[in-house]
CSV table of C-alpha atoms and ligand atoms in Angstrom, one decimal:
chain,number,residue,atom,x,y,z
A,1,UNK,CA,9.6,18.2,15.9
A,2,UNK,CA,12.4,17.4,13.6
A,3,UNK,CA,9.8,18.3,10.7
A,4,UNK,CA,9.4,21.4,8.4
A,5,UNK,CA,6.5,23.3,9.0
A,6,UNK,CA,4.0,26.1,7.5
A,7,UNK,CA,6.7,28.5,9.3
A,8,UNK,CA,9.7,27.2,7.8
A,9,UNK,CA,8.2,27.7,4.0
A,10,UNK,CA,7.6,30.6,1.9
A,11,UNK,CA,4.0,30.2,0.8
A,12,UNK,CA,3.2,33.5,-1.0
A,13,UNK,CA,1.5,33.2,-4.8
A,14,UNK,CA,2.0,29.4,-4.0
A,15,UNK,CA,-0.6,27.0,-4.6
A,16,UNK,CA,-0.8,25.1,-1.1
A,17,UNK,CA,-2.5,21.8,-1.4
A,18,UNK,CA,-3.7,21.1,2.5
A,19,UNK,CA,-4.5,17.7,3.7
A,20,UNK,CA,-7.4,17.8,6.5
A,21,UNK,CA,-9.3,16.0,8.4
A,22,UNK,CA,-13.0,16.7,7.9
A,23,UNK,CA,-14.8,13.6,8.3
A,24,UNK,CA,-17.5,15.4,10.7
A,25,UNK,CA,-20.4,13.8,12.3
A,26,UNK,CA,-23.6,14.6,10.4
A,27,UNK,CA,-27.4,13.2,11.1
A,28,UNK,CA,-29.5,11.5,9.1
A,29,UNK,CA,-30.0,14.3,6.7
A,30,UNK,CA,-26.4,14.9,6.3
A,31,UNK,CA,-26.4,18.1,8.5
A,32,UNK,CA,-22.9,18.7,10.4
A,33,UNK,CA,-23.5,17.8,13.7
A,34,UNK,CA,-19.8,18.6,15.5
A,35,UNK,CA,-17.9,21.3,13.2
A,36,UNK,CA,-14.9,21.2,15.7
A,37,UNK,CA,-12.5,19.1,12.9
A,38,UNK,CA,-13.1,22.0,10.9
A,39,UNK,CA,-12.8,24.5,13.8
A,40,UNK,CA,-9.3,22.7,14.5
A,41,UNK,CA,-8.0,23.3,10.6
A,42,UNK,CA,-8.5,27.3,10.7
A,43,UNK,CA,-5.0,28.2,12.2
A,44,UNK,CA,-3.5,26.7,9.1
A,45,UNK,CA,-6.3,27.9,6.6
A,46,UNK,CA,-6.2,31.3,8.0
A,47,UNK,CA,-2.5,31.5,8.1
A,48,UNK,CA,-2.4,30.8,4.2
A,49,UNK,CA,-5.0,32.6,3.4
A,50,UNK,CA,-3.5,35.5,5.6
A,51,UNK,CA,0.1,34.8,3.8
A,52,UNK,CA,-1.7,35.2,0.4
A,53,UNK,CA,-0.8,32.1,-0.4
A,54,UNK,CA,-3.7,29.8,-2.8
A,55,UNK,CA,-5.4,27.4,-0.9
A,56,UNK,CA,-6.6,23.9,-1.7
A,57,UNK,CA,-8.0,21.6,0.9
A,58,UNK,CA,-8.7,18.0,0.4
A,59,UNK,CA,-10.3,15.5,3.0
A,60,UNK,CA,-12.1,12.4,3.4
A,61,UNK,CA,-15.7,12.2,5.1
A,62,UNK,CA,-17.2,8.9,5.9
A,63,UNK,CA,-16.5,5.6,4.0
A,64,UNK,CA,-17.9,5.5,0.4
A,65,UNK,CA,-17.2,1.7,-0.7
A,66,UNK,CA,-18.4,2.3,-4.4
A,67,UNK,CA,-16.7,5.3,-5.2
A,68,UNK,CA,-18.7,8.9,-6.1
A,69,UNK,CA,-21.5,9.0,-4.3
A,70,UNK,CA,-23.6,12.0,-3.8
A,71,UNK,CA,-24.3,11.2,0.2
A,72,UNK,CA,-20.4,11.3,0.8
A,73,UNK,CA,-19.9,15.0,-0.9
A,74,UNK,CA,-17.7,17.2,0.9
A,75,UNK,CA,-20.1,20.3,-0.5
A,76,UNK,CA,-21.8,20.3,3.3
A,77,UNK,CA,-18.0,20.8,4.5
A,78,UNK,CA,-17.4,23.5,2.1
A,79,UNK,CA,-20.5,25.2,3.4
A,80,UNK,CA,-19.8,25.3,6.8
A,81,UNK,CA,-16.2,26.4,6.6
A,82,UNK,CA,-16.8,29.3,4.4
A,83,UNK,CA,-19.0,30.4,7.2
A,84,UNK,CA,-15.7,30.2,9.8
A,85,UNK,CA,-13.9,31.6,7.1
A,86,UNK,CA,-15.9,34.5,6.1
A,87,UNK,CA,-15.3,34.2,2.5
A,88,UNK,CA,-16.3,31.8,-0.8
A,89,UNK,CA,-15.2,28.6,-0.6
A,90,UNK,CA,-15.3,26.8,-4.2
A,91,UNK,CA,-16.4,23.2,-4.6
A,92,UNK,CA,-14.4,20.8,-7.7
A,93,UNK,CA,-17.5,18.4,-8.2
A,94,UNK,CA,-15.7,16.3,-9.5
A,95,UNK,CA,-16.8,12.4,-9.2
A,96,UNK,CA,-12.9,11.3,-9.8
A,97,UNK,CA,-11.9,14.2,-7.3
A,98,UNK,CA,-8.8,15.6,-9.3
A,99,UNK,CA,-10.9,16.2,-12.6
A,100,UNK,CA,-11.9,19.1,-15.2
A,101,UNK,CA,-13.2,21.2,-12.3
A,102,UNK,CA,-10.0,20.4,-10.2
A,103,UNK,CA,-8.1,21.3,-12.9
A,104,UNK,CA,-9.9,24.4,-13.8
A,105,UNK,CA,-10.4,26.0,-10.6
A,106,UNK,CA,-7.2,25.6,-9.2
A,107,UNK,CA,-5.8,26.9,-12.7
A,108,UNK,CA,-7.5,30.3,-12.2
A,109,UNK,CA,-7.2,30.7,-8.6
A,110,UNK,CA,-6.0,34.3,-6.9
A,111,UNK,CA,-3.9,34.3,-4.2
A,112,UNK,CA,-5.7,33.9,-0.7
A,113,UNK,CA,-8.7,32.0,-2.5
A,114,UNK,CA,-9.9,28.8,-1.5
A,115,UNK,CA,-10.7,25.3,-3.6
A,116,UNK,CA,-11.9,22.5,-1.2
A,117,UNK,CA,-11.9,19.3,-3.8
A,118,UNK,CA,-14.2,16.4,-3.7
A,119,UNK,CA,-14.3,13.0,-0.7
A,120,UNK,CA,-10.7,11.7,-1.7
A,121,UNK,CA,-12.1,8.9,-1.1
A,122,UNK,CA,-14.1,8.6,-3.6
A,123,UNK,CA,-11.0,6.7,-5.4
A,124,UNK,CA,-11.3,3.8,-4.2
A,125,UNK,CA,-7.2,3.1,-3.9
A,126,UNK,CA,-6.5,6.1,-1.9
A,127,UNK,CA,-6.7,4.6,1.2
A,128,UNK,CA,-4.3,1.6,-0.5
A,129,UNK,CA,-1.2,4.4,-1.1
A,130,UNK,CA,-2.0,4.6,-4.9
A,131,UNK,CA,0.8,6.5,-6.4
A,132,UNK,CA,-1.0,7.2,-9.6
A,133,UNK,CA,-3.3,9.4,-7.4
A,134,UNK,CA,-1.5,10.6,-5.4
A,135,UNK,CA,0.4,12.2,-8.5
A,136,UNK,CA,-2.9,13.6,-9.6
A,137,UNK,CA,-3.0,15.8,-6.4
A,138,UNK,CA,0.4,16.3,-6.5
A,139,UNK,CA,-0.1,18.1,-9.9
A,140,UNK,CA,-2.6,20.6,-9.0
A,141,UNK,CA,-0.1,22.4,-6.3
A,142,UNK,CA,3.4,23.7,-5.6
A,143,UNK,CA,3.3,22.4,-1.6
A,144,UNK,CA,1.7,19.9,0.3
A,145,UNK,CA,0.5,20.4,3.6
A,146,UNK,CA,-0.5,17.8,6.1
A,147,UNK,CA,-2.3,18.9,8.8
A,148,UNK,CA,-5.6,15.9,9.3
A,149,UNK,CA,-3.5,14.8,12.4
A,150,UNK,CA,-6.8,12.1,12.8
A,151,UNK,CA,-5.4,10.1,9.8
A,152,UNK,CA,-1.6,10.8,10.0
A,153,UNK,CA,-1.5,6.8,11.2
A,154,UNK,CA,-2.4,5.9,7.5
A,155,UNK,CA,0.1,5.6,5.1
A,156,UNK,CA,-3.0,6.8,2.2
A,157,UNK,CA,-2.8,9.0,-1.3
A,158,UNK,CA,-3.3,12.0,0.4
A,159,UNK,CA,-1.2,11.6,3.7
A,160,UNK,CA,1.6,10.3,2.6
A,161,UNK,CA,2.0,9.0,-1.4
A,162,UNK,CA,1.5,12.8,-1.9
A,163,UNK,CA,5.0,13.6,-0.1
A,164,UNK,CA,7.1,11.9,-2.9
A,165,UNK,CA,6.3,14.5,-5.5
A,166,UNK,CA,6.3,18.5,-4.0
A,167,UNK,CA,7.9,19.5,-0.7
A,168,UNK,CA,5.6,18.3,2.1
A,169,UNK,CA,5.4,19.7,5.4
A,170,UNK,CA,3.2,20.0,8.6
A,171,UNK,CA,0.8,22.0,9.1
A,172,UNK,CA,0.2,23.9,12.5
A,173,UNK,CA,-2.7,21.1,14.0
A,174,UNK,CA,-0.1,18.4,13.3
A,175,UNK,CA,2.7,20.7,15.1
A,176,UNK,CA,0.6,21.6,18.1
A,177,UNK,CA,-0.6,17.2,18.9
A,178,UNK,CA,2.7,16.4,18.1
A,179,UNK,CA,4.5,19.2,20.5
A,180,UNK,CA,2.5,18.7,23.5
A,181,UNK,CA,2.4,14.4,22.7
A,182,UNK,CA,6.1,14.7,22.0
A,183,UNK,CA,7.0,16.1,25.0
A,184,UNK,CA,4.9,14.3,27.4
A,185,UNK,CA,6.6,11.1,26.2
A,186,UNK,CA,10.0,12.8,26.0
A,187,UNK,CA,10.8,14.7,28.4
A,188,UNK,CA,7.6,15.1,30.8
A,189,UNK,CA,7.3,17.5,34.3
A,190,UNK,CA,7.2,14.6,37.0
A,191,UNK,CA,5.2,12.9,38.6
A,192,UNK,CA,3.8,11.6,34.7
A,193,UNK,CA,0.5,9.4,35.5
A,194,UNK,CA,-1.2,7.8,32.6
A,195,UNK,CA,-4.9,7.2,32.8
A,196,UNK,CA,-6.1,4.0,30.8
A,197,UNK,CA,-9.9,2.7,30.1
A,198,UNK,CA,-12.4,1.6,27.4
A,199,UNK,CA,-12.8,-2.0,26.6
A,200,UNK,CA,-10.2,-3.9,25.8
A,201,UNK,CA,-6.6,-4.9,27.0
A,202,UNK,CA,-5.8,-6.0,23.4
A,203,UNK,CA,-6.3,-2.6,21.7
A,204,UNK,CA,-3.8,-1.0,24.0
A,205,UNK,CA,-1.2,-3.5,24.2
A,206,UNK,CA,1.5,-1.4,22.3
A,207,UNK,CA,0.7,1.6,24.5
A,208,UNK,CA,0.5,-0.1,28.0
A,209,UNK,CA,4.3,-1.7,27.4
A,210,UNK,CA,5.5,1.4,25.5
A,211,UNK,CA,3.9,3.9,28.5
A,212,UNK,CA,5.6,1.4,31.8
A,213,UNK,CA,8.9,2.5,30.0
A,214,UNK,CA,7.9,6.6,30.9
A,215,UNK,CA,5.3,6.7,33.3
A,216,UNK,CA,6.0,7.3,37.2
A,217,UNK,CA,2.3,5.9,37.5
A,218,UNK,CA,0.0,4.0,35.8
A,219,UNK,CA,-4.2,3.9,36.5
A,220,UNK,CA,-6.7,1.0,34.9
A,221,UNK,CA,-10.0,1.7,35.1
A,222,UNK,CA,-13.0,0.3,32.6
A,223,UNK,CA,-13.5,-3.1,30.9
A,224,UNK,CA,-9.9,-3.6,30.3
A,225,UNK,CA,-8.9,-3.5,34.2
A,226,UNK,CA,-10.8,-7.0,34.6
A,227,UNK,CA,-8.3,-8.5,32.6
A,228,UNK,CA,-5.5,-7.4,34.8
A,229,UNK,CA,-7.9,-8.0,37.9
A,230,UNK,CA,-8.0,-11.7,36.8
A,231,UNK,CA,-4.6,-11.8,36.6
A,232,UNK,CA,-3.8,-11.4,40.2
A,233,UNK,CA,-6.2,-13.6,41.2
A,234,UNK,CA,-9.4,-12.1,41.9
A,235,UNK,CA,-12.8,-13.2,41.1
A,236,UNK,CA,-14.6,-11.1,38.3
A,237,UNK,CA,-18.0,-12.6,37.6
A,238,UNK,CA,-19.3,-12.2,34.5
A,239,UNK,CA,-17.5,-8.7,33.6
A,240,UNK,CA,-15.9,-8.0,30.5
A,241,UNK,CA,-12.8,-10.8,30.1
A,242,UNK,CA,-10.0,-11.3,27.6
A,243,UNK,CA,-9.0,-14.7,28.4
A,244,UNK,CA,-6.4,-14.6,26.0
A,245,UNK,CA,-4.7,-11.6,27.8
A,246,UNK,CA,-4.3,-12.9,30.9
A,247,UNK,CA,-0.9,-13.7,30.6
A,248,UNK,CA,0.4,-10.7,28.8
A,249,UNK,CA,-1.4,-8.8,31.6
A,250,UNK,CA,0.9,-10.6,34.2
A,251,UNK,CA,3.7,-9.8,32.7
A,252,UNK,CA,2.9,-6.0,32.4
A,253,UNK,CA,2.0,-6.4,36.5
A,254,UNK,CA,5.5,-7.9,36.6
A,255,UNK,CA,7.0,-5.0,34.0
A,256,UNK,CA,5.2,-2.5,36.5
A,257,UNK,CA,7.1,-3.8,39.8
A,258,UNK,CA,10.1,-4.1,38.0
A,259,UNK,CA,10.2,0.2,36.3
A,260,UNK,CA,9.3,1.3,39.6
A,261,UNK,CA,6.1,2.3,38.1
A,262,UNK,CA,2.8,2.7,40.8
A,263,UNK,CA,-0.3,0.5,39.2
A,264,UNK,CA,-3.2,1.4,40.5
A,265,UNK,CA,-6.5,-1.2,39.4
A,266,UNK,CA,-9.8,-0.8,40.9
A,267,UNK,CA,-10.5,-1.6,44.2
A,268,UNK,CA,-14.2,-1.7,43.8
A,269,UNK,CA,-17.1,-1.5,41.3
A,270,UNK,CA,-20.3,-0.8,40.2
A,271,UNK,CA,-22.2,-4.2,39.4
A,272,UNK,CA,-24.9,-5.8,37.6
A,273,UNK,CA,-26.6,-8.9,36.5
A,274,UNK,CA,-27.2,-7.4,33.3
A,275,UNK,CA,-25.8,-5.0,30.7
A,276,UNK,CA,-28.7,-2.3,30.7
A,277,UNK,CA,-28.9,0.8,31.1
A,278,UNK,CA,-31.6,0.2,34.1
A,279,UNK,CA,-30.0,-2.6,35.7
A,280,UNK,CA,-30.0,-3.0,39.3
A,281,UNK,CA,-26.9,-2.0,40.5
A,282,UNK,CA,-24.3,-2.9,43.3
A,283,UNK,CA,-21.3,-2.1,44.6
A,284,UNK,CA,-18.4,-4.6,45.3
A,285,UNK,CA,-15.9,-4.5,46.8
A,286,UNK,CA,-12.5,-6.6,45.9
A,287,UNK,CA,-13.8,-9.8,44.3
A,288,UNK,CA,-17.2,-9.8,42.1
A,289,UNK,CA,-20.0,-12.4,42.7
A,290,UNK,CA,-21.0,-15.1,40.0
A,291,UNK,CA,-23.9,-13.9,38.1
A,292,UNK,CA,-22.5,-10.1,37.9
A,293,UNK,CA,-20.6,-7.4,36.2
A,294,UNK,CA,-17.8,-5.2,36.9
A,295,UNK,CA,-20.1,-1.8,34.5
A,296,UNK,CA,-17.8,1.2,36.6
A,297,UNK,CA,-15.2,1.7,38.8
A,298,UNK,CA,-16.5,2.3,42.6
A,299,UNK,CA,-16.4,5.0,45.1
A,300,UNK,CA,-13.3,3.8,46.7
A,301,UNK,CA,-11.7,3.2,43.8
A,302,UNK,CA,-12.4,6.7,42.2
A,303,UNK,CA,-10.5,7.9,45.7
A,304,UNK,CA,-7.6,6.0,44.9
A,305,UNK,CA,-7.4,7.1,41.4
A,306,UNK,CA,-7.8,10.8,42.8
A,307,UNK,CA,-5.2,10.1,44.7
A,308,UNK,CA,-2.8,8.7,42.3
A,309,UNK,CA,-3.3,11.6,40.1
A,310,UNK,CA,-3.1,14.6,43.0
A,311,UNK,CA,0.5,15.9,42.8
A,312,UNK,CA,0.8,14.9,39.0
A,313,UNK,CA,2.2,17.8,36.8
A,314,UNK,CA,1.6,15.5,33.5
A,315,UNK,CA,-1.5,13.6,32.7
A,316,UNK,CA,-2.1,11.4,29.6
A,317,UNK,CA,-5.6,9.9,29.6
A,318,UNK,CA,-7.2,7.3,27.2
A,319,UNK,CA,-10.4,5.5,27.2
A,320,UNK,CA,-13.5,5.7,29.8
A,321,UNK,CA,-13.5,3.9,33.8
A,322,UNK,CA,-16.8,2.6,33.0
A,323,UNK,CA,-19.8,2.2,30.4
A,324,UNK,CA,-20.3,5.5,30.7
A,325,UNK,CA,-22.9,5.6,27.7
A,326,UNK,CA,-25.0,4.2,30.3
A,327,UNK,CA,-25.4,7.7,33.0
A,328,UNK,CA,-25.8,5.2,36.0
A,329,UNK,CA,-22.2,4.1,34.9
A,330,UNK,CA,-21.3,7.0,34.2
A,331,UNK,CA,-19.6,8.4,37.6
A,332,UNK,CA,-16.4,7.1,37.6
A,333,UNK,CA,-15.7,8.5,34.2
A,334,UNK,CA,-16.7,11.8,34.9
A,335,UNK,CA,-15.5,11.8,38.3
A,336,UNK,CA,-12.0,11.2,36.6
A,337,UNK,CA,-12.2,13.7,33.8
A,338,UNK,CA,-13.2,16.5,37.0
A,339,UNK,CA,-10.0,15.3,38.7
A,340,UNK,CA,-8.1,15.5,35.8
A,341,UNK,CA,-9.2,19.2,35.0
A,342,UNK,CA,-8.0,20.2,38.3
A,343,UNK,CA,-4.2,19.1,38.1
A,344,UNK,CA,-2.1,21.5,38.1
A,345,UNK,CA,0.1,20.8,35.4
A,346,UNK,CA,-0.2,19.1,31.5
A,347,UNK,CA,-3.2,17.2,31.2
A,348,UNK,CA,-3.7,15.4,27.6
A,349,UNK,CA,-7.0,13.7,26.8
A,350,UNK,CA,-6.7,11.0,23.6
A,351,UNK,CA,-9.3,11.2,21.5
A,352,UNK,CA,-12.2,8.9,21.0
A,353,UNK,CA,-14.8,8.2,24.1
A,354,UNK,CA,-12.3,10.0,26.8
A,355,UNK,CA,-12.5,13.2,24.5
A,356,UNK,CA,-15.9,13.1,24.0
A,357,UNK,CA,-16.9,12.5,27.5
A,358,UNK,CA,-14.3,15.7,29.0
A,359,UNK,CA,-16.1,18.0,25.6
A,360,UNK,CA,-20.0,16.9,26.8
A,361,UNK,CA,-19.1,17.3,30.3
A,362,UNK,CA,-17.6,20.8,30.1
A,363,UNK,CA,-14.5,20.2,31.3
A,364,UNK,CA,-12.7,20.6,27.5
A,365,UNK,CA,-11.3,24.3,28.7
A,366,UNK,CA,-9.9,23.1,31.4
A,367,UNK,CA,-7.5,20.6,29.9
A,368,UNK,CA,-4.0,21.3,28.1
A,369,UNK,CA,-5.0,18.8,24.5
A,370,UNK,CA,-7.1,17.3,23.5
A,371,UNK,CA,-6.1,15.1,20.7
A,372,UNK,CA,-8.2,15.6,17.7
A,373,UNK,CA,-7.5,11.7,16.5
A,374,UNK,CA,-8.1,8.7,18.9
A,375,UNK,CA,-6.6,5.6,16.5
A,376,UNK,CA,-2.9,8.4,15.4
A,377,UNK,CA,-2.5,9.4,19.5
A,378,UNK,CA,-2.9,6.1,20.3
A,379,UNK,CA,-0.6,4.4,17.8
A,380,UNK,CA,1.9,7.4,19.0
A,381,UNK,CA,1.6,6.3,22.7
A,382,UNK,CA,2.5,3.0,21.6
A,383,UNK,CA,5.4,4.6,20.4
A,384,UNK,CA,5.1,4.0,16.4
A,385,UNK,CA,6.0,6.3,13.5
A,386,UNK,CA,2.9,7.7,12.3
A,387,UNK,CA,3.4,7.3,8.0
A,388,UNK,CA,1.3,11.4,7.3
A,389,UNK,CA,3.9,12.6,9.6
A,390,UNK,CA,7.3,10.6,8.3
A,391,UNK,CA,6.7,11.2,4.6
A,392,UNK,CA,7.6,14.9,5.3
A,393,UNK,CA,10.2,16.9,4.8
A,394,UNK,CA,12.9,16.9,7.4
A,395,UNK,CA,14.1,20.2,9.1
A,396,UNK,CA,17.7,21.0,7.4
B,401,AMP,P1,-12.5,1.9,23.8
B,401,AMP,O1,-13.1,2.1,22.5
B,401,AMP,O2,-11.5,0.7,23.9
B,401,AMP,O3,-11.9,3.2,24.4
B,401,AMP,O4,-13.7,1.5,24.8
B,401,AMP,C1,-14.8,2.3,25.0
B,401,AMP,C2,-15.9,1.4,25.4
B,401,AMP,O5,-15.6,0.6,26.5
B,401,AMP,C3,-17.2,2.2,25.7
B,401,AMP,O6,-18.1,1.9,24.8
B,401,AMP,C4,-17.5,1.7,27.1
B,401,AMP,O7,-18.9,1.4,27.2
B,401,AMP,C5,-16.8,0.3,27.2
B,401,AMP,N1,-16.5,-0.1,28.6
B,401,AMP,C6,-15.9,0.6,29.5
B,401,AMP,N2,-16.0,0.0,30.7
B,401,AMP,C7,-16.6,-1.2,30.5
B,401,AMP,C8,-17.0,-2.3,31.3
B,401,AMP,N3,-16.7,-2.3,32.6
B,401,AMP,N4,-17.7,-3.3,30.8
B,401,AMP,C9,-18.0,-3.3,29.5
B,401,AMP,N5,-17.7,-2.3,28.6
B,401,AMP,C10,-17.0,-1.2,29.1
């Protein structure tokens, strides 16, 4: 990465303001359900902490559309991570996030303690780039860190305004997705197959042009392959459609054929009438009958995929083969993420459904990454600057 890092700072006595992501999952009551965002921050808290350095950590949690409000407070964060940390973790209440509390705890902080501030989202023009805030932040430390990899695709107060007034750099979570990304796109151990599901064509356009330009194969699977299936002419009953994709999905058949690159659709599927859970299913092979859906990809077509992905030495995968919410379509996906675990080589999951499925499956040890933000690794498939991650310093 041509940007500076924790490693290439001094951080000792410093006051180290870190940008995270901790917008967890939490139930009714508010209770964390998933800590692993915060679980993914520790290298870089411990390392500052370890490095004496003071640390403040700043996130957002959820989407608060009226400013402070209590339900939104980052105090169950703060709770939680002192537990990983093993130490006191002190909370700025602050409605306006950098106010008196900011202010006076960050004043009187010792080196290797640790300030966690309020939701920045709790201003309502962070997530517009608002300068005046980010200056507020900017004020209460010597350094910026980024390291909330999940948000590095927004250009907010706290990813990327905050870079124009102290020296901003990465911290090790942002290092680590982009290294392993990086270098899949880059310069990846060949054969490089990309896996791509979920439901639609038109959420992945960006990715499915910019990945034909690096992949030596590509597979389809889920509600987006009908699209493509359409385009070359078969039937596909009442499964999920963009009409308006059609053509665009021609073309990438056409950009396929024309790389070199082996495209591999579904061959067959697991139908329904209806889109329930306990719908009478079928399988189909080739073209799908009036009155049904394409809900998961089919035995043969799970072969194929294996078969695609076999000798790989670099995996990318992105979004599931089927509705796999749904356990009876459910098999293709996690017939694919047990493939996947098995290559023998770099296997990357994207976040989102595809990371969820390999972490409930069991299969999250067995995989090289998996990216802790779905939206930033996909816009970084699609091969766009990422806004967190250009704001920072560059190496000298
Ligand atoms: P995405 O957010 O684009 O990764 O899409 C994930 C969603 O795609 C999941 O909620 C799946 O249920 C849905 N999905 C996958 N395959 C199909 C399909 N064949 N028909 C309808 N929805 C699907």
């Amino acid at each position: 990465m041509n940007k500076k890092t924790l490693k290439d700072i001094d951080v000792k006595g410093k006051k180290v303001v870190v940008r995270c992501d901790f917008n967890v999952p939490q139930d009714k009551e508010g209770n964390i359900t998933d800590s692993r965002r915060i679980e993914a921050a520790l290298p870089t808290i411990n390392y500052l902490i370890e490095n004496n350095a003071k640390v403040i950590l700043m996130s957002h949690l959820g989407r608060p559309k009226e400013g402070f409000d209590a339900k939104y407070s980052l105090k169950v964060v703060g709770e939680s991570l002192a537990k990983f940390l093993g130490k006191e973790v002190k909370l700025a209440e602050d409605r306006e996030v950098v106010g008196e509390n900011a202010v006076r705890l960050t004043a009187e902080m010792k080196e290797g303690e640790v300030v966690l501030l309020e939701n920045v989202r709790f201003i309502k023009t962070e997530t517009k780039n608002d300068m005046e805030f980010a200056k507020k932040l900017a004020s209460l430390a010597d350094i910026f860190v980024n390291d909330a990899f999940g948000t590095a695709h927004r250009a907010h107060s706290s990813t990327a305004g905050i870079a124009e007034y102290i020296p901003a750099v990465a911290g090790f979570l942002i290092e680590k997705e982009m290294e392993i990304m990086g270098k899949a796109l880059d310069a990846p151990v060949r054969p490089f197959i990309a896996v791509l599901g979920g439901a639609k064509v038109s959420d992945k356009i960006g990715v499915i042009n910019n990945l034909l330009e690096k992949v030596d194969g590509l597979v389809i699977g889920g509600g987006m392959s009908y699209t493509f299936l359409k385009a070359k002419g078969l039937k596909i009953g009442n499964s999920l459609v963009e009409e308006d994709r059609v053509e665009y999905a021609k073309e990438m058949l056409e950009k396929a054929k024309t790389k070199g690159v082996s495209l591999y659709l579904p061959v067959d599927h697991v139908a329904a009438k209806e889109f329930k859970a306990d719908a009478e299913a079928i399988i189909v092979e080739g073209n799908i009958p009036v009155g049904y859906m394409g809900l998961d990809i089919g035995p043969k077509s799970i072969k194929l995929f294996e078969g695609a992905l076999k000798e790989a030495k670099t995996v990318i995968w992105n979004g599931p083969m089927g509705v796999f919410e749904m356990p009876a379509f459910a098999v293709g996906t996690k017939a694919l993420a047990e493939t996947i675990s098995n290559v023998k080589g770099t296997t990357i999951i994207g976040g989102g459904d595809s990371a969820a499925a390999v972490e409930q499956l069991g299969y999250a040890d067995k995989m090289t990454h998996i990216s802790t933000g779905g939206g930033a690794s996909l816009e970084f498939l699609e091969g766009l600057e990422l806004p967190g991650i250009s704001a920072l310093n560059d190496k000298m």
